[in-house]
Coordinates of C-alpha atoms in Angstrom, one line a residue:
X25 CA -40.0 20.6 -43.7
X26 CA -38.5 18.0 -41.2
X27 CA -38.7 20.5 -38.4
X28 CA -42.3 21.3 -39.2
X29 CA -43.2 17.5 -39.3
X30 CA -41.4 17.0 -36.0
X31 CA -43.3 19.9 -34.5
X32 CA -46.6 18.5 -35.7
X33 CA -45.9 15.1 -34.1
X34 CA -45.0 16.9 -30.9
X35 CA -48.2 18.9 -30.9
X36 CA -50.2 15.8 -31.5
X37 CA -48.6 14.0 -28.6
X38 CA -49.2 17.0 -26.3
X39 CA -53.0 16.7 -27.1
X40 CA -53.1 13.1 -25.7
X41 CA -53.8 13.0 -22.0
X42 CA -50.7 12.1 -20.0
X43 CA -52.5 9.4 -18.1
X44 CA -53.1 7.5 -21.4
X45 CA -49.5 7.9 -22.4
X46 CA -48.3 6.7 -19.0
X47 CA -50.7 3.8 -18.6
X48 CA -51.2 2.5 -22.1
X49 CA -48.1 3.5 -24.1
X50 CA -45.0 3.9 -22.0
X51 CA -45.7 0.8 -19.9
X52 CA -45.5 -1.3 -23.0
X53 CA -41.9 -0.2 -23.9
X54 CA -38.6 -1.8 -23.1
X55 CA -35.8 0.2 -21.5
X56 CA -33.9 1.2 -24.6
X57 CA -37.1 2.3 -26.4
X58 CA -38.3 4.2 -23.4
X59 CA -34.9 6.0 -23.2
X60 CA -35.2 7.0 -26.9
X61 CA -38.8 8.2 -26.5
X62 CA -37.8 10.4 -23.6
X63 CA -35.5 12.3 -26.0
X64 CA -38.3 13.1 -28.5
X65 CA -39.8 16.1 -26.5
X66 CA -39.6 17.8 -23.2
X67 CA -43.2 16.5 -22.5
X68 CA -42.3 12.9 -23.1
X69 CA -39.0 13.3 -21.2
X70 CA -41.0 14.4 -18.2
X71 CA -43.4 11.5 -18.5
X72 CA -40.6 8.9 -19.2
X73 CA -38.7 10.1 -16.1
X74 CA -41.3 8.4 -13.8
X75 CA -39.2 6.2 -11.6
X76 CA -42.0 3.6 -11.3
X77 CA -41.7 3.0 -15.0
X78 CA -38.0 2.3 -14.8
X79 CA -38.4 0.2 -11.6
X80 CA -40.9 -2.1 -13.4
X81 CA -38.6 -2.4 -16.4
X82 CA -35.7 -3.3 -14.1
X83 CA -37.8 -5.9 -12.3
X84 CA -39.1 -7.5 -15.4
X85 CA -35.7 -7.5 -17.2
X86 CA -33.7 -8.7 -14.2
X87 CA -36.1 -10.3 -11.7
X88 CA -33.4 -11.0 -9.1
X89 CA -32.7 -7.3 -8.5
X90 CA -36.2 -6.6 -7.2
X91 CA -35.0 -6.3 -3.6
X92 CA -31.7 -4.7 -4.5
X93 CA -33.1 -1.4 -6.0
X94 CA -35.1 1.1 -4.0
X95 CA -34.8 4.4 -5.9
X96 CA -33.0 5.9 -9.0
X97 CA -34.2 3.0 -11.1
X98 CA -33.4 4.7 -14.4
X99 CA -29.7 5.2 -13.3
X100 CA -29.7 1.5 -12.2
X101 CA -31.0 0.4 -15.6
X102 CA -28.4 2.5 -17.4
X103 CA -25.6 0.9 -15.3
X104 CA -26.8 -2.7 -15.9
X105 CA -27.9 -2.5 -19.5
X106 CA -24.8 -0.7 -20.8
X107 CA -21.7 -2.7 -21.7
X108 CA -18.2 -2.0 -20.3
X109 CA -16.2 0.2 -22.7
X110 CA -13.2 1.2 -20.6
X111 CA -12.4 0.1 -17.0
X112 CA -12.0 2.9 -14.5
X113 CA -8.8 3.5 -12.5
X114 CA -10.0 2.9 -8.9
X115 CA -8.5 5.8 -7.0
X116 CA -10.4 5.6 -3.7
X117 CA -9.3 2.1 -2.7
X118 CA -9.8 3.0 1.0
X119 CA -13.6 3.5 0.6
X120 CA -15.5 0.8 2.5
X121 CA -16.7 -2.0 0.3
X122 CA -17.7 -4.6 2.9
X123 CA -20.2 -6.5 0.8
X124 CA -20.6 -7.5 -2.9
X125 CA -24.1 -8.3 -4.1
X126 CA -24.5 -10.7 -7.1
X127 CA -27.9 -10.9 -8.7
X128 CA -28.2 -13.6 -11.4
X129 CA -31.0 -14.5 -13.8
X130 CA -30.9 -17.3 -16.4
X131 CA -33.5 -17.6 -19.2
X132 CA -34.0 -20.4 -21.7
X133 CA -36.1 -19.6 -24.8
X134 CA -37.4 -16.5 -22.9
X135 CA -38.4 -18.6 -19.8
X136 CA -36.8 -17.8 -16.4
X137 CA -35.2 -21.0 -15.1
X138 CA -33.0 -19.5 -12.3
X139 CA -33.1 -16.2 -10.3
X140 CA -31.0 -15.8 -7.2
X141 CA -29.1 -13.2 -5.2
X142 CA -25.9 -13.9 -3.2
X143 CA -24.2 -11.5 -0.8
X144 CA -20.5 -11.9 -0.3
X145 CA -18.5 -10.5 2.6
X146 CA -15.3 -8.9 1.2
X147 CA -13.5 -8.2 4.5
X148 CA -12.8 -11.7 5.7
X149 CA -9.2 -13.1 5.5
X150 CA -10.5 -16.1 3.6
X151 CA -12.2 -14.0 0.9
X152 CA -9.2 -11.7 0.4
X153 CA -6.5 -14.4 0.2
X154 CA -8.4 -17.2 -1.6
X155 CA -9.1 -17.4 -5.4
X156 CA -12.4 -15.7 -6.0
X157 CA -15.3 -18.0 -6.7
X158 CA -18.9 -17.0 -6.2
X159 CA -21.4 -19.9 -6.5
X160 CA -25.1 -19.5 -7.2
X161 CA -26.0 -23.2 -6.8
X162 CA -25.2 -25.3 -3.8
X163 CA -22.9 -28.2 -4.7
X164 CA -25.5 -30.6 -3.3
X165 CA -28.4 -29.2 -5.3
X166 CA -29.4 -29.0 -9.0
X167 CA -32.0 -26.8 -10.7
X168 CA -34.6 -28.4 -12.9
X169 CA -34.9 -26.9 -16.4
X170 CA -37.1 -27.4 -19.5
X171 CA -33.9 -27.9 -21.6
X172 CA -34.0 -31.2 -23.6
X173 CA -30.7 -32.9 -24.4
X174 CA -30.4 -33.7 -28.1
X175 CA -29.2 -36.9 -29.5
X176 CA -26.0 -35.3 -30.6
X177 CA -23.9 -33.1 -28.4
X178 CA -23.4 -30.6 -31.3
X179 CA -27.2 -30.0 -31.4
X180 CA -27.4 -29.4 -27.6
X181 CA -24.5 -27.0 -27.7
X182 CA -25.9 -25.1 -30.6
X183 CA -29.3 -24.9 -28.9
X184 CA -27.8 -23.4 -25.7
X185 CA -25.7 -21.0 -27.8
X186 CA -28.8 -19.6 -29.4
X187 CA -31.4 -19.8 -26.6
X188 CA -29.6 -19.7 -23.2
X189 CA -29.2 -16.1 -21.8
X190 CA -27.7 -15.0 -18.5
X191 CA -27.2 -11.8 -16.6
X192 CA -24.8 -11.5 -13.6
X193 CA -25.3 -8.1 -12.0
X194 CA -22.7 -7.0 -9.4
X195 CA -23.9 -4.3 -7.1
X196 CA -22.0 -1.8 -4.8
X197 CA -24.6 -1.2 -2.1
X198 CA -22.7 1.8 -0.6
X199 CA -21.8 3.5 -3.9
X200 CA -25.2 2.6 -5.4
X201 CA -23.6 1.6 -8.7
X202 CA -23.9 -1.7 -10.6
X203 CA -22.6 -3.5 -13.7
X204 CA -23.5 -6.6 -15.7
X205 CA -20.6 -9.0 -16.1
X206 CA -22.3 -11.3 -18.6
X207 CA -22.1 -11.4 -22.3
X208 CA -25.9 -12.2 -22.4
X209 CA -25.4 -15.2 -24.6
X210 CA -22.6 -17.7 -24.2
X211 CA -19.2 -17.0 -25.7
X212 CA -18.6 -20.7 -25.9
X213 CA -20.5 -24.0 -25.2
X214 CA -18.7 -27.3 -25.1
X215 CA -19.0 -30.8 -23.6
X216 CA -16.7 -31.8 -20.8
X217 CA -15.3 -35.1 -22.2
X218 CA -14.5 -36.4 -18.8
X219 CA -17.8 -35.9 -17.0
X220 CA -20.0 -35.6 -20.0
X221 CA -21.6 -32.4 -18.7
X222 CA -22.3 -29.4 -21.0
X223 CA -20.5 -26.2 -20.0
X224 CA -21.7 -22.8 -21.2
X225 CA -19.4 -19.8 -20.6
X226 CA -20.3 -16.2 -20.4
X227 CA -17.6 -13.5 -20.1
X228 CA -16.6 -9.9 -19.9
X229 CA -12.9 -9.0 -20.6
X230 CA -11.5 -6.2 -18.6
X231 CA -8.8 -4.6 -20.7
X232 CA -5.9 -2.6 -19.2
X233 CA -3.1 -0.4 -20.6
X234 CA -0.8 -3.3 -19.8
X235 CA -1.6 -6.6 -21.5
X236 CA -0.3 -8.4 -18.4
X237 CA -3.1 -6.8 -16.4
X238 CA -5.9 -7.8 -18.8
X239 CA -8.3 -10.2 -17.1
X240 CA -11.6 -12.0 -17.9
X241 CA -14.6 -12.2 -15.6
X242 CA -15.8 -15.7 -16.6
X243 CA -19.2 -17.2 -15.6
X244 CA -19.6 -20.9 -16.1
X245 CA -23.0 -22.7 -16.3
X246 CA -22.7 -26.4 -16.0
X247 CA -25.7 -28.6 -17.0
X248 CA -26.1 -32.3 -16.6
X249 CA -28.7 -35.0 -17.4
X250 CA -29.4 -37.5 -20.1
X251 CA -32.8 -36.3 -21.2
X252 CA -34.1 -33.3 -19.2
X253 CA -31.1 -31.2 -18.2
X254 CA -30.4 -29.7 -14.8
X255 CA -28.2 -26.8 -13.8
X256 CA -25.7 -28.0 -11.3
X257 CA -23.2 -25.1 -11.3
X258 CA -23.3 -21.3 -11.9
X259 CA -20.1 -19.7 -10.8
X260 CA -18.0 -16.6 -11.3
X261 CA -14.2 -16.4 -11.4
X262 CA -11.7 -13.7 -12.5
X263 CA -8.9 -15.2 -14.7
X264 CA -5.5 -13.7 -15.7
X265 CA -4.0 -14.1 -19.1
X266 CA -1.6 -16.9 -18.0
X267 CA -4.6 -18.9 -16.7
X268 CA -4.3 -18.3 -12.9
X269 CA -7.3 -16.9 -11.0
X270 CA -7.2 -13.7 -8.9
X271 CA -7.9 -13.8 -5.2
X272 CA -10.8 -12.0 -3.6
X273 CA -8.8 -8.8 -2.8
X274 CA -7.5 -8.3 -6.3
X275 CA -10.8 -9.4 -7.9
X276 CA -12.6 -6.7 -5.9
X277 CA -10.4 -4.0 -7.5
X278 CA -11.3 -5.4 -10.9
X279 CA -15.0 -5.5 -10.1
X280 CA -14.9 -2.0 -8.8
X281 CA -13.1 -0.8 -12.0
X282 CA -16.0 -2.4 -14.0
X283 CA -18.7 -0.9 -11.9
X284 CA -17.1 2.6 -12.1
X285 CA -15.9 2.3 -15.7
X286 CA -17.0 4.0 -18.9
X287 CA -20.0 2.4 -20.6
X288 CA -21.1 1.9 -24.1
X289 CA -24.3 0.9 -25.9
X290 CA -25.7 -2.3 -24.4
X291 CA -27.0 -3.4 -27.9
X292 CA -23.3 -4.3 -28.7
X293 CA -23.0 -6.5 -25.6
X294 CA -23.1 -9.9 -27.4
X295 CA -20.9 -9.1 -30.4
X296 CA -18.4 -7.0 -28.4
X297 CA -18.1 -9.6 -25.6
X298 CA -17.6 -12.4 -28.1
X299 CA -15.0 -10.4 -29.9
X300 CA -13.1 -9.5 -26.8
X301 CA -13.3 -13.1 -25.5
X302 CA -11.9 -14.5 -28.7
X303 CA -9.0 -12.0 -28.7
X304 CA -8.3 -12.8 -25.0
X305 CA -8.2 -16.6 -25.8
X306 CA -5.9 -16.0 -28.8
X307 CA -3.5 -13.9 -26.7
X308 CA -3.6 -16.6 -24.0
X309 CA -2.8 -19.3 -26.5
X310 CA 0.1 -17.2 -27.9
X311 CA 1.5 -16.6 -24.4
X312 CA 1.3 -20.3 -23.6
X313 CA 3.1 -21.3 -26.8
X314 CA 5.8 -18.7 -26.1
X315 CA 6.3 -20.0 -22.6
X316 CA 6.5 -23.6 -23.9
X317 CA 9.2 -22.6 -26.4
X318 CA 11.1 -20.7 -23.7
X319 CA 10.9 -23.8 -21.4
X320 CA 12.0 -26.1 -24.2
X321 CA 15.0 -23.9 -24.9
X322 CA 15.8 -23.8 -21.2
X323 CA 15.5 -27.6 -21.0
X324 CA 17.7 -28.1 -24.0
X325 CA 20.4 -25.8 -22.6
X326 CA 20.2 -27.6 -19.2
X327 CA 20.7 -31.0 -20.8
X328 CA 23.5 -29.6 -23.0
X329 CA 25.4 -28.1 -20.1
X330 CA 24.8 -31.3 -18.1
X331 CA 26.3 -33.5 -20.9
X332 CA 29.1 -31.0 -21.3
X333 CA 29.8 -31.0 -17.6
X334 CA 29.7 -34.8 -17.5
X335 CA 32.0 -35.1 -20.5
X336 CA 34.5 -32.7 -19.0
X337 CA 34.4 -34.7 -15.7
X338 CA 35.0 -38.0 -17.5
X339 CA 37.8 -36.4 -19.6
X340 CA 39.4 -35.0 -16.5
X341 CA 39.3 -38.4 -14.8
X342 CA 40.9 -40.1 -17.8
X343 CA 43.5 -37.4 -18.1
X344 CA 44.4 -37.7 -14.4
X345 CA 45.3 -41.4 -14.8

């Protein structure tokens, strides 16, 4: 009965002229829905494989990538929409990777407030040896936004948690692969009590077989302003468990492992990213506490041996008399 019903629907679809389906139906669908529709029948699969459809979806979903994609838009959408499941082991480290393209889009309540592309040279000595930091906003500039600061900091943070979204797409121009490093919505929003600025953090945790090698690609959005808020910083760093930041050379290996890694369903991006971030922060806290205890024991032993040595020296001096 189910097979017959499915067959009937397929027959009905086949009677609709393909121009109508392409121009008035498929163009109204988002990426995940279009991908699902393409699996319904061979006829729809053929129509939904039109690269123009996928190119338009990519450009409307991530406006900043408009100049970064030329063909294979469906493959690009699959790369960027999906969420990292397992990082790949980068085997071909000698393959040229002279440039890293970062395309960033920030929306607030569905309205685009920032869309930029930055190209980073990866072969310079400065890039390879310095801690990685990619900035989207010049330190001297700020970006105006429609975000209103609430009377209470808690209200502002809650508003940003719910309505601020970000995508940070890293692109390998030579390998023609890409990945989205963002959690879509912030994994944390808090006020910097020194500067008074509001900091929203987006993140993707890159897990490894060894806990010591697990890192977090963290994106920080800093907003300022008393009434209407401005974006003054949008930056990417790669942080290790102990709190240090990777240099450009090591970060590039991590980013390549993300780009080439196994992907999962993008619908899980927010919940999965938040879960992994919380686990990362908990392990980071435990490691810090363990180190503090170890340092405390070492300090106590150092003082004890110092007192013992001093006492022995005094005793020896008194005995010598």
